[in-house]
Short mmCIF file of C-alpha atoms and ligand atoms in Angstrom, two decimals:
data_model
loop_
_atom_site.label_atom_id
_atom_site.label_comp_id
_atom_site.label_asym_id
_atom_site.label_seq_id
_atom_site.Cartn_x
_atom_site.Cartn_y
_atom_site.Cartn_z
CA UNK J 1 27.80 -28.93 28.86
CA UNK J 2 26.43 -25.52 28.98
CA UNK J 3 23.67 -24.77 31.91
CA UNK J 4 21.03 -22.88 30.77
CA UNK J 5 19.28 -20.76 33.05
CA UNK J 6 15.97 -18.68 32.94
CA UNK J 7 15.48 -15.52 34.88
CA UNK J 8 12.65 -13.57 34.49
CA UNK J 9 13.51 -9.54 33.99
CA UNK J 10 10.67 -8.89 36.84
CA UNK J 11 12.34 -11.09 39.40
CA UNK J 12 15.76 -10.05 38.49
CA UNK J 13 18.02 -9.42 41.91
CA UNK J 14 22.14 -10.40 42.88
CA UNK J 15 20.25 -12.71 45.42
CA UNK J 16 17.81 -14.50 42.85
CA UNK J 17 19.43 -18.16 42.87
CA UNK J 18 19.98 -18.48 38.69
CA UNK J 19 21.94 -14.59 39.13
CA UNK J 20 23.71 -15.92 42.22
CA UNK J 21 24.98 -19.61 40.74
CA UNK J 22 25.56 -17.65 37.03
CA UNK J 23 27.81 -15.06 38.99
CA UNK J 24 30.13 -17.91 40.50
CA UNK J 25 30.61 -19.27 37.35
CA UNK J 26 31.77 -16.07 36.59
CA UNK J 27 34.37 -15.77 39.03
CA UNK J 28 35.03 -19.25 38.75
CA UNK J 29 36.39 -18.23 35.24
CA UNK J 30 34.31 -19.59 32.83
CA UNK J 31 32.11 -17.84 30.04
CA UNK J 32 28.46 -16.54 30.65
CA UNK J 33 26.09 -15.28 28.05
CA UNK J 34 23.40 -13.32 29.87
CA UNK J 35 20.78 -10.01 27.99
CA UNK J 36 21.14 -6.93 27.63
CA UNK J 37 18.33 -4.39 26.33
CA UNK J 38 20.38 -4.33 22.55
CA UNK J 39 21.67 -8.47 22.35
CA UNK J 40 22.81 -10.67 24.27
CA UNK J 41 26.82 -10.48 25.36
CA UNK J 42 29.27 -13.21 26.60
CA UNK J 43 30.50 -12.10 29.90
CA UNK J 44 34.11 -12.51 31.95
CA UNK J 45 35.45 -11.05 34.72
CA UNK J 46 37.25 -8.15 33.21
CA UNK J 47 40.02 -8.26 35.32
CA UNK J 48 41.23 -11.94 34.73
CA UNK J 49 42.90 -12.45 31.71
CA UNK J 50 42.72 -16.30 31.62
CA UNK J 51 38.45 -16.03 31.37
CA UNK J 52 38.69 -13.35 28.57
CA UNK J 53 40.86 -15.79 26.84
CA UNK J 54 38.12 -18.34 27.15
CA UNK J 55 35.57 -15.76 25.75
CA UNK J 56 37.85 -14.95 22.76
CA UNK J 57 38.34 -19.04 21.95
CA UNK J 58 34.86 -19.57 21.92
CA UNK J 59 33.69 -16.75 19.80
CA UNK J 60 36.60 -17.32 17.51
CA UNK J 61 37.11 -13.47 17.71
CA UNK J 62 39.99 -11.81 16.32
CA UNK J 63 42.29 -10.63 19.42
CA UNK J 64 43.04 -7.37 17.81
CA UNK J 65 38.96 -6.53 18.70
CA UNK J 66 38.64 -5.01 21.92
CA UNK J 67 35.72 -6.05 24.37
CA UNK J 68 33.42 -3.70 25.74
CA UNK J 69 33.17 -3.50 29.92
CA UNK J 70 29.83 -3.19 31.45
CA UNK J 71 29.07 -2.21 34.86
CA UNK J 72 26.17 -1.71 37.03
CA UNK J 73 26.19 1.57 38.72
CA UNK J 74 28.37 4.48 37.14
CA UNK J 75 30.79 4.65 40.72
CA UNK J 76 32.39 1.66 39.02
CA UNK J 77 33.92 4.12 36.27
CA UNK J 78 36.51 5.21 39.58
CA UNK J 79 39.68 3.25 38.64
CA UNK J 80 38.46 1.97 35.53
CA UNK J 81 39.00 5.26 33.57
CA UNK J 82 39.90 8.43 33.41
CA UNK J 83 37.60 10.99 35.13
CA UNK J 84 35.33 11.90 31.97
CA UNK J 85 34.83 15.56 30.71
CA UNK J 86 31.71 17.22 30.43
CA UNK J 87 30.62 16.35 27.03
CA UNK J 88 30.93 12.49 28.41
CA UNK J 89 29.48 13.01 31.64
CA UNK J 90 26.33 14.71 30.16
CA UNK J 91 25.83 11.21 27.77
CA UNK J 92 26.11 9.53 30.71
CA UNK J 93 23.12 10.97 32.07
CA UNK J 94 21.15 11.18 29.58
CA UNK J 95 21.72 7.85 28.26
CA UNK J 96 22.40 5.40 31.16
CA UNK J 97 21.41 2.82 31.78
CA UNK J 98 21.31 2.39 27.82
CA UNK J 99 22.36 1.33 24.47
CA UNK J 100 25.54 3.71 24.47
CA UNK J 101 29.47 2.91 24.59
CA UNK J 102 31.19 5.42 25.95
CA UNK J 103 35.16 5.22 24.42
CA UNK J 104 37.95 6.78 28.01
CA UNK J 105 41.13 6.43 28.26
CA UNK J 106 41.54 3.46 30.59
CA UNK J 107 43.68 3.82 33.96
CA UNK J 108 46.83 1.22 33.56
CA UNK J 109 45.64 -2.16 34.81
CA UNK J 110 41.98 -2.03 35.72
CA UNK J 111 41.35 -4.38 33.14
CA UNK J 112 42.66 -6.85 31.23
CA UNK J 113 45.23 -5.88 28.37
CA UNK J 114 43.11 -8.76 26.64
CA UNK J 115 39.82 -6.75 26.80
CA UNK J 116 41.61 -3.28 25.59
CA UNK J 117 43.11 -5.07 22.96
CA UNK J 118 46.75 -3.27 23.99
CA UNK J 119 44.32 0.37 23.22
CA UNK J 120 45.19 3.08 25.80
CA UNK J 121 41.74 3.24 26.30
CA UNK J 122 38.41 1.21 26.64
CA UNK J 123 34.71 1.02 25.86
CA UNK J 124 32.65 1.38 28.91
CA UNK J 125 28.35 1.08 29.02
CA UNK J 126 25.37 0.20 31.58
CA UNK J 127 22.97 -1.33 30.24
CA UNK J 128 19.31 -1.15 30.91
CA UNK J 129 18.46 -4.45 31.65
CA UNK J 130 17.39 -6.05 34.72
CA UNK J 131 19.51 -8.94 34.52
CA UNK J 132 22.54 -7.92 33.03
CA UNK J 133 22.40 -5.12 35.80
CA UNK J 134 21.70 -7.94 38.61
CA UNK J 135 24.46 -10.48 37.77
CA UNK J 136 27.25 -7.69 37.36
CA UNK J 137 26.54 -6.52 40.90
CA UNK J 138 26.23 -10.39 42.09
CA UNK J 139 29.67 -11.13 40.05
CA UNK J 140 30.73 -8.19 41.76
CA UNK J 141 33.42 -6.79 39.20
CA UNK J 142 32.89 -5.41 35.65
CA UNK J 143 32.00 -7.66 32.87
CA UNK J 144 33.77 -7.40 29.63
CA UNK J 145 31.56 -8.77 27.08
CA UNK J 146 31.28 -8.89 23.40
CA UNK J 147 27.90 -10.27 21.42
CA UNK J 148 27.53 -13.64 22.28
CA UNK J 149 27.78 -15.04 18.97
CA UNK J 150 30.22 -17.21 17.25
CA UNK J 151 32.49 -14.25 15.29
CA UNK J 152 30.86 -13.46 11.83
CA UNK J 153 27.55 -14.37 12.70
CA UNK J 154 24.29 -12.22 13.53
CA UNK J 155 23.95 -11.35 17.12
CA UNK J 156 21.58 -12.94 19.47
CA UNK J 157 18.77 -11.57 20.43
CA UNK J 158 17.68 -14.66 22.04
CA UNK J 159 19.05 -17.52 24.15
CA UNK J 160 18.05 -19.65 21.81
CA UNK J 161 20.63 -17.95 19.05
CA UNK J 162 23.50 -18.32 21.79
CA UNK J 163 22.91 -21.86 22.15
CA UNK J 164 22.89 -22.33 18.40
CA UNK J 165 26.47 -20.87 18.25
CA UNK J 166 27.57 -21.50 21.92
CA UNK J 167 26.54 -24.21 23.14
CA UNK J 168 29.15 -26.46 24.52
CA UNK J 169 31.84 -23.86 23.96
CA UNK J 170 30.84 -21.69 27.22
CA UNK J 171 29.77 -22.55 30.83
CA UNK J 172 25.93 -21.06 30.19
CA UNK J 173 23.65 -18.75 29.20
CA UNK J 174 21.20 -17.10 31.33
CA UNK J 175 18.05 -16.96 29.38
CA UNK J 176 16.26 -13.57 30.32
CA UNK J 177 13.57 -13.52 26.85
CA UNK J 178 14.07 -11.54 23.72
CA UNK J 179 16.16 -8.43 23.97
CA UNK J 180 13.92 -4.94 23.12
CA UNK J 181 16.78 -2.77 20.96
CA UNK J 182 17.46 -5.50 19.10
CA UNK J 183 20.89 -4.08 17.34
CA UNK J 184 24.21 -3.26 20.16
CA UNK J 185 24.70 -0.16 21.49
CA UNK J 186 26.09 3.36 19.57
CA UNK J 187 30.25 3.56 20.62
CA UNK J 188 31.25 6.92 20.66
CA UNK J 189 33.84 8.62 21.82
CA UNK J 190 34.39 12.51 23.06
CA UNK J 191 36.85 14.34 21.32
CA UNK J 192 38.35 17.92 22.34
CA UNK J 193 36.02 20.66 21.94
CA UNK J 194 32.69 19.03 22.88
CA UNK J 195 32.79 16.85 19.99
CA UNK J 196 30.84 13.69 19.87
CA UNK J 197 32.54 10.96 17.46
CA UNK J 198 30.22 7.84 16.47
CA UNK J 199 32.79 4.82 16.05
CA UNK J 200 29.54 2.54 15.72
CA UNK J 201 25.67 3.31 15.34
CA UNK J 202 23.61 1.74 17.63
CA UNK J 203 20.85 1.74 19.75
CA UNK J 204 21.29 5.76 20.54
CA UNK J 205 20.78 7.64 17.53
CA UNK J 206 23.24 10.58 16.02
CA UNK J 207 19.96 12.72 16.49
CA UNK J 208 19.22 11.89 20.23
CA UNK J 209 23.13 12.38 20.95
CA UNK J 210 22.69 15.69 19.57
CA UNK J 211 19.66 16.69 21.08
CA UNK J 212 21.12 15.72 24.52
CA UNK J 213 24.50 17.77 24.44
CA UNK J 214 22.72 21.12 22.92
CA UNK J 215 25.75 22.61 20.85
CA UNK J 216 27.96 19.25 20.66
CA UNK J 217 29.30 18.84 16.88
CA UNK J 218 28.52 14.76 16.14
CA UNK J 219 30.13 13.11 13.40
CA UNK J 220 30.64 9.52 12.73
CA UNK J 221 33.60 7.37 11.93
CA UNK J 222 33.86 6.02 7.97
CA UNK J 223 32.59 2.94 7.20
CA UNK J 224 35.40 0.03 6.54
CA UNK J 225 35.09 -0.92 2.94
CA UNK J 226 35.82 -4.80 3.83
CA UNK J 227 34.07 -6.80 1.29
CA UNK J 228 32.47 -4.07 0.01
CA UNK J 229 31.64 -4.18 -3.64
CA UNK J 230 28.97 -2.50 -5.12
CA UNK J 231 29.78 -2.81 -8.56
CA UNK J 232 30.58 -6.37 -8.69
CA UNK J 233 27.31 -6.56 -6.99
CA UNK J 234 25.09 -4.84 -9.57
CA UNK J 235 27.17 -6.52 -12.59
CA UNK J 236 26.01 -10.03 -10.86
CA UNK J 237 22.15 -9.23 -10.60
CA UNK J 238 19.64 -9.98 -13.71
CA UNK J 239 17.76 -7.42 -13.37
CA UNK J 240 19.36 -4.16 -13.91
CA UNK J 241 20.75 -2.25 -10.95
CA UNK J 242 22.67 0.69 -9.55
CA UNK J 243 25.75 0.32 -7.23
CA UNK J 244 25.32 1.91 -3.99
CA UNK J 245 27.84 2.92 -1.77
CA UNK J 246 28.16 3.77 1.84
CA UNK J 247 27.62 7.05 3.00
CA UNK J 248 30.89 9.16 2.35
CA UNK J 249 33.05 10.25 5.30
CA UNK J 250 31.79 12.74 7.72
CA UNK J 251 35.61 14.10 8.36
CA UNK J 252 38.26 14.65 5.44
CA UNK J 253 41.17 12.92 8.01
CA UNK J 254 41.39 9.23 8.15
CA UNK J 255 39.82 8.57 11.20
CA UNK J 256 39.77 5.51 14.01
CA UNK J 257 37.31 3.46 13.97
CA UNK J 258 36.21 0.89 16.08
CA UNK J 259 38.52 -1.52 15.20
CA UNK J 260 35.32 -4.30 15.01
CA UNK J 261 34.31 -2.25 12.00
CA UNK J 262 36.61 -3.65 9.97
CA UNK J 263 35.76 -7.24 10.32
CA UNK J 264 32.69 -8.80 7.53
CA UNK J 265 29.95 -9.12 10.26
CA UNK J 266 26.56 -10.21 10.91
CA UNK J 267 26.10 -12.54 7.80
CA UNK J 268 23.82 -15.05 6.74
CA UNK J 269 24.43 -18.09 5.16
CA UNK J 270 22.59 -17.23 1.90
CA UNK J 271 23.96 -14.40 -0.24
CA UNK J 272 22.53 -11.17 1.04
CA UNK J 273 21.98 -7.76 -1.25
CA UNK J 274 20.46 -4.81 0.06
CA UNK J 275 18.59 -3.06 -2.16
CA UNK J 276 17.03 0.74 -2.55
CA UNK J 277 14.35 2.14 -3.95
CA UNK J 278 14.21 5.13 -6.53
CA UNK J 279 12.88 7.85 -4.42
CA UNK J 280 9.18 8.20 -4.18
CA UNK J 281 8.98 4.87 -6.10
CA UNK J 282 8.95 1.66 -3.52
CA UNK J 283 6.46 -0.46 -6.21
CA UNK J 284 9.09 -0.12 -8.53
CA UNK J 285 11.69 -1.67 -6.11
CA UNK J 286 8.73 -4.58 -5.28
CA UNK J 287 8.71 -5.38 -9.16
CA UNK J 288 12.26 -5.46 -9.37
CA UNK J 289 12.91 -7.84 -6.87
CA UNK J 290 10.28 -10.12 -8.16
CA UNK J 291 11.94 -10.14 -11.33
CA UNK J 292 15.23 -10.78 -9.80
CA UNK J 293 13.28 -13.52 -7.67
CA UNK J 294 12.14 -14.80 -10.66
CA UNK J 295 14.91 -15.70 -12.60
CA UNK J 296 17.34 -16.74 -9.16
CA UNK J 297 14.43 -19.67 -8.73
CA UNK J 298 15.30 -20.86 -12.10
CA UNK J 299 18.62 -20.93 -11.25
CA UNK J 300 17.85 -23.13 -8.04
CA UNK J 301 18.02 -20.67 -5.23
CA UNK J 302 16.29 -20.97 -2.47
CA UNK J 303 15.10 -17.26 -2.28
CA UNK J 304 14.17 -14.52 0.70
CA UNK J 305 13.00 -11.07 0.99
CA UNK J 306 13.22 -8.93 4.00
CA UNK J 307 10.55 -5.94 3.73
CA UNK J 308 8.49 -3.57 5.45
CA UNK J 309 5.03 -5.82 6.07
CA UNK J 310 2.74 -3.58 4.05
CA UNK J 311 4.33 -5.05 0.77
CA UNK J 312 5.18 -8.65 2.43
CA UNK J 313 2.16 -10.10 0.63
CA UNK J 314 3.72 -9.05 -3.00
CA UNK J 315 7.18 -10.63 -2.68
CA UNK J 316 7.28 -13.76 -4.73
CA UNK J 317 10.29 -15.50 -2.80
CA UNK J 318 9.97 -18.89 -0.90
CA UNK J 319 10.46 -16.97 2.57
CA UNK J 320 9.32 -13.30 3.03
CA UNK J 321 10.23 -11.75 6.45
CA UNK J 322 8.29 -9.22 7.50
CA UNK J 323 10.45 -6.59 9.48
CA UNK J 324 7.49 -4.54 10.53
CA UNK J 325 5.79 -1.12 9.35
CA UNK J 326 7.30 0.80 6.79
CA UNK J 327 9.23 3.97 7.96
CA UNK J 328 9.73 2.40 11.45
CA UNK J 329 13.56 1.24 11.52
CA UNK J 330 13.22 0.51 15.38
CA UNK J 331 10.87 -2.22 14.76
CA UNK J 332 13.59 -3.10 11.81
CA UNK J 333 16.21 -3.23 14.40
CA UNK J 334 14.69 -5.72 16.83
CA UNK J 335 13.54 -8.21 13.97
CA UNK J 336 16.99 -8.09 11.92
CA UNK J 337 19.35 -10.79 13.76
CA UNK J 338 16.16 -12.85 14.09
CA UNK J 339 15.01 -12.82 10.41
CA UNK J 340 19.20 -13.54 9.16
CA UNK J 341 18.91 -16.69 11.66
CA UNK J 342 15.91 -17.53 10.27
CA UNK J 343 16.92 -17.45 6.50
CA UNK J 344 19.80 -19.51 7.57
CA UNK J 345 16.90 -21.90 9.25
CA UNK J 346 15.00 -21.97 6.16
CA UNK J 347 17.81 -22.80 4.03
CA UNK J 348 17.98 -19.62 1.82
CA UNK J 349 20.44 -19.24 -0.27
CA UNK J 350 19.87 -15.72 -1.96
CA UNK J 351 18.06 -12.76 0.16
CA UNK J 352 17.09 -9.85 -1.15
CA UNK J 353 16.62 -6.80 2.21
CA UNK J 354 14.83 -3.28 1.79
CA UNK J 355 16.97 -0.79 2.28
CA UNK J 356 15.83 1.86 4.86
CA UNK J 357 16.28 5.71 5.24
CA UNK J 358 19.11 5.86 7.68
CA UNK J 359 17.46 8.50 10.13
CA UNK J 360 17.32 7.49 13.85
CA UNK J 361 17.73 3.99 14.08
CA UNK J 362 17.97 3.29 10.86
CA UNK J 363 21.96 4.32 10.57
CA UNK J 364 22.68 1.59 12.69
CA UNK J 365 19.91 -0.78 10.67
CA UNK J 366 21.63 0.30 7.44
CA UNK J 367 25.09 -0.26 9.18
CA UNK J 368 24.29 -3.86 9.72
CA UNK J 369 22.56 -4.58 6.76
CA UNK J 370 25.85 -2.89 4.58
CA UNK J 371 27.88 -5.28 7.02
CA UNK J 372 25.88 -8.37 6.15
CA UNK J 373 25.72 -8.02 2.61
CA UNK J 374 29.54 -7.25 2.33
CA UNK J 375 28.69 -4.30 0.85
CA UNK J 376 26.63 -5.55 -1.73
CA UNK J 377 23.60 -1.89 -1.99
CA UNK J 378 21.86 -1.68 -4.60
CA UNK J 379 19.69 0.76 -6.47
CA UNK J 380 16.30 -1.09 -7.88
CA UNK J 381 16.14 0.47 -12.16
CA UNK J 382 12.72 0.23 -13.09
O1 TXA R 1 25.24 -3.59 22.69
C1 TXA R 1 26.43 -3.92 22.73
O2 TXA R 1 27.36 -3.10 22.65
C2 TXA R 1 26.73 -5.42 22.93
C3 TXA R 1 26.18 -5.83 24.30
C4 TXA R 1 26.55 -7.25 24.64
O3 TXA R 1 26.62 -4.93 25.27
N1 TXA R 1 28.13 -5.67 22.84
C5 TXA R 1 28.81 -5.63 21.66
O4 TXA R 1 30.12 -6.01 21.76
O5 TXA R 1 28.30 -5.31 20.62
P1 TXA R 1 31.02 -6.38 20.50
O6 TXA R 1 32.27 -6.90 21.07
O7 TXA R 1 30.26 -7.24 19.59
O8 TXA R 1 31.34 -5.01 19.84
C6 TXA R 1 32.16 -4.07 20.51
C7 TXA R 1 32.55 -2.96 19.57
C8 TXA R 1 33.54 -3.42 18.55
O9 TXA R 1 33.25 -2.79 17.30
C9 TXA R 1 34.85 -2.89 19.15
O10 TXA R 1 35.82 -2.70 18.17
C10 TXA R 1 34.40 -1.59 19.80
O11 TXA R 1 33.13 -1.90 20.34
N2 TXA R 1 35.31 -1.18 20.88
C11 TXA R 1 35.49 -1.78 22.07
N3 TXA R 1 36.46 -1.13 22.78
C12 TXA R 1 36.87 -0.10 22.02
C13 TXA R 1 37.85 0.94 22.19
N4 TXA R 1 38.60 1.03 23.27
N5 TXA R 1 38.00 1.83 21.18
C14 TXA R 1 37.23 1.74 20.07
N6 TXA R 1 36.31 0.80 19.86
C15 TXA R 1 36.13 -0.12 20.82
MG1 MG R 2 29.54 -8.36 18.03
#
């Protein structure tokens, strides 16, 4: 049995009764899902191996993936890591409590070997949320904790979507209402020289990390190719198509990336392609996908369409998804884990997503979707 809990974010202390029994449980050991401002994670004790095992069984997460430790005021970093340098410090600041992983080199035995995954070093974050912030100061130790979904799957943004994966597998969730970000945080880590490195985009874009270090040089890590196959994925549609592929490498040097990356992530049931528009020309993309629509219902598919809500109305599939208004990838990123689950719900088997510029949160938007669709991006032909 999994106990459920509901907290509300207003009434959110250590000494509220749901934080205080949900923090026992904790140190008792056993799993607990609980929100953060990007999705909802699946907490341990960071320091007792035998309760990050139990979060690794019931995710069904590789062991080479490393969990991310959050903590509740940034004093806790003192024995956790290495002092950070400047460049980390000043993200600190201007980001925390908030949707950013900061990568340090860990200090031997603070955590875990289990969370670091055997790394010298580990991802650290506070997040901005009421409750996450109130049960790790009632648990009283830092909580590793990865998304709390079952591995593979969309993250929740609800505690609804951790029951769906969880439930019965950990010892409860506390249910605190829909998360805001909506995709997890950015991981980044601070390289000699002042130089920010994104291993993940999240919830803090590559412009606001810029604009808070003046001067810092921010590149981002190469996304894993796992999966990906544009061309196969343009040779399989009807209607005729252009292979897309990820953006190419910010550095020259093969570089580390959060070793997560590598893993096919965040997928629907139903076969997911992501698809662009010719520049200047998203009517062109709307026909395209109706004819694509068009002949995958003949086939038998159960069809979907995930699009900007101005051009909802024109998509001819059985279940249209509405992300929000076009040219506003934050509102994309809170609706995106919600709308996969709900294809799954509705029993789609072929989805068709608008792409979106990948400019502030749309990077990380774009990231997920790529993940999702295996790599499947393509260009709409008129
Ligand atoms: O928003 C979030 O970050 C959510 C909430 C629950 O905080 N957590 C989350 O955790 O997304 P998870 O486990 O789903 O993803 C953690 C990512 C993985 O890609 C992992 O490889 C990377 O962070 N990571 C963790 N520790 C790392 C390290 N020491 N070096 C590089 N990457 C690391
Ligand atoms: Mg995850």
């Amino acid at each position: 049995m999994t106990k459920l809990w509901q907290v509300n974010a207003a009434e959110a202390t250590p000494e509220h009764p749901a934080v205080r029994a949900a923090a026992e449980m904790l140190r008792r050991g056993e799993p607990v899902a609980f929100p953060t401002e990007t999705v909802y994670g699946l907490g341990a004790d960071a320091g007792d191996t035998a309760a990050v095992e139990r979060v690794f069984a019931a995710k069904g997460r590789p062991a080479d993936n490393p969990l991310i430790v959050h903590i509740a005021d940034p004093s806790q970093l003192d024995g956790l890591t290495a002092p950070p340098d400047d460049t980390a410090r000043a993200l600190m600041a201007a980001f925390w409590p908030g949707p950013l992983t900061v990568v340090l080199p860990v200090v031997p035995g603070a955590v875990s070997p289990r969370v670091t995954a055997g790394l010298a070093t580990v991802g650290v974050r506070m997040p901005d949320h009421p409750v996450a912030l109130a049960l790790i100061a009632a648990a009283g130790c830092p909580l590793a904790a990865p998304s709390a979904n079952r591995s593979g799957r969309p993250s929740p943004t609800r505690a609804a979507h951790v029951l769906d994966d969880l439930a019965g597998r950990i010892g409860g969730v506390v249910d605190g209402g829909s998360t805001g970000v909506g995709v997890e945080s950015t991981v980044v880590e601070c390289r000699p020289g002042g130089r920010i490195h994104i291993l993940r985009p999240g919830g803090v874009s590559a412009e606001a990390l810029r604009l808070a270090v003046p001067g810092a040089e921010v590149t981002s890590a190469r996304e894993s190719a796992a999966g990906a196959d544009p061309q196969a994925a343009a040779a399989g549609l009807a209607a005729r198509a252009v292979p897309v592929a990820a953006e190419a490498d910010a550095e020259a040097e093969g570089t580390p990336k959060a070793p997560g990356m590598k893993y096919t992530h965040y997928a629907p049931k139903g076969h997911l392609t992501v698809v662009t528009a010719e520049p200047g020309d998203p009517s062109g993309r709307t026909a395209w996908i109706n004819r694509e629509l068009v002949r995958r219902k003949a086939e038998g598919e159960r069809t979907g369409v995930l699009a900007a809500e101005e051009r909802a109305a024109a998509y001819a599939a059985d279940t249209v998804i509405a992300y929000g208004p076009e040219g506003d990838p934050a509102a994309y990123a809170r609706g995106l884990y919600d709308a996969l689950r709900a294809f799954d719900e509705a029993g789609t088997t072929f989805i068709l997503a608008e792409a979106v510029d990948e400019a502030g949160l749309g990077a990380a938007v774009m990231n997920r979707l790529r993940k999702a669709a295996g790599g499947r991006v393509v260009r709409a032909v008129p």
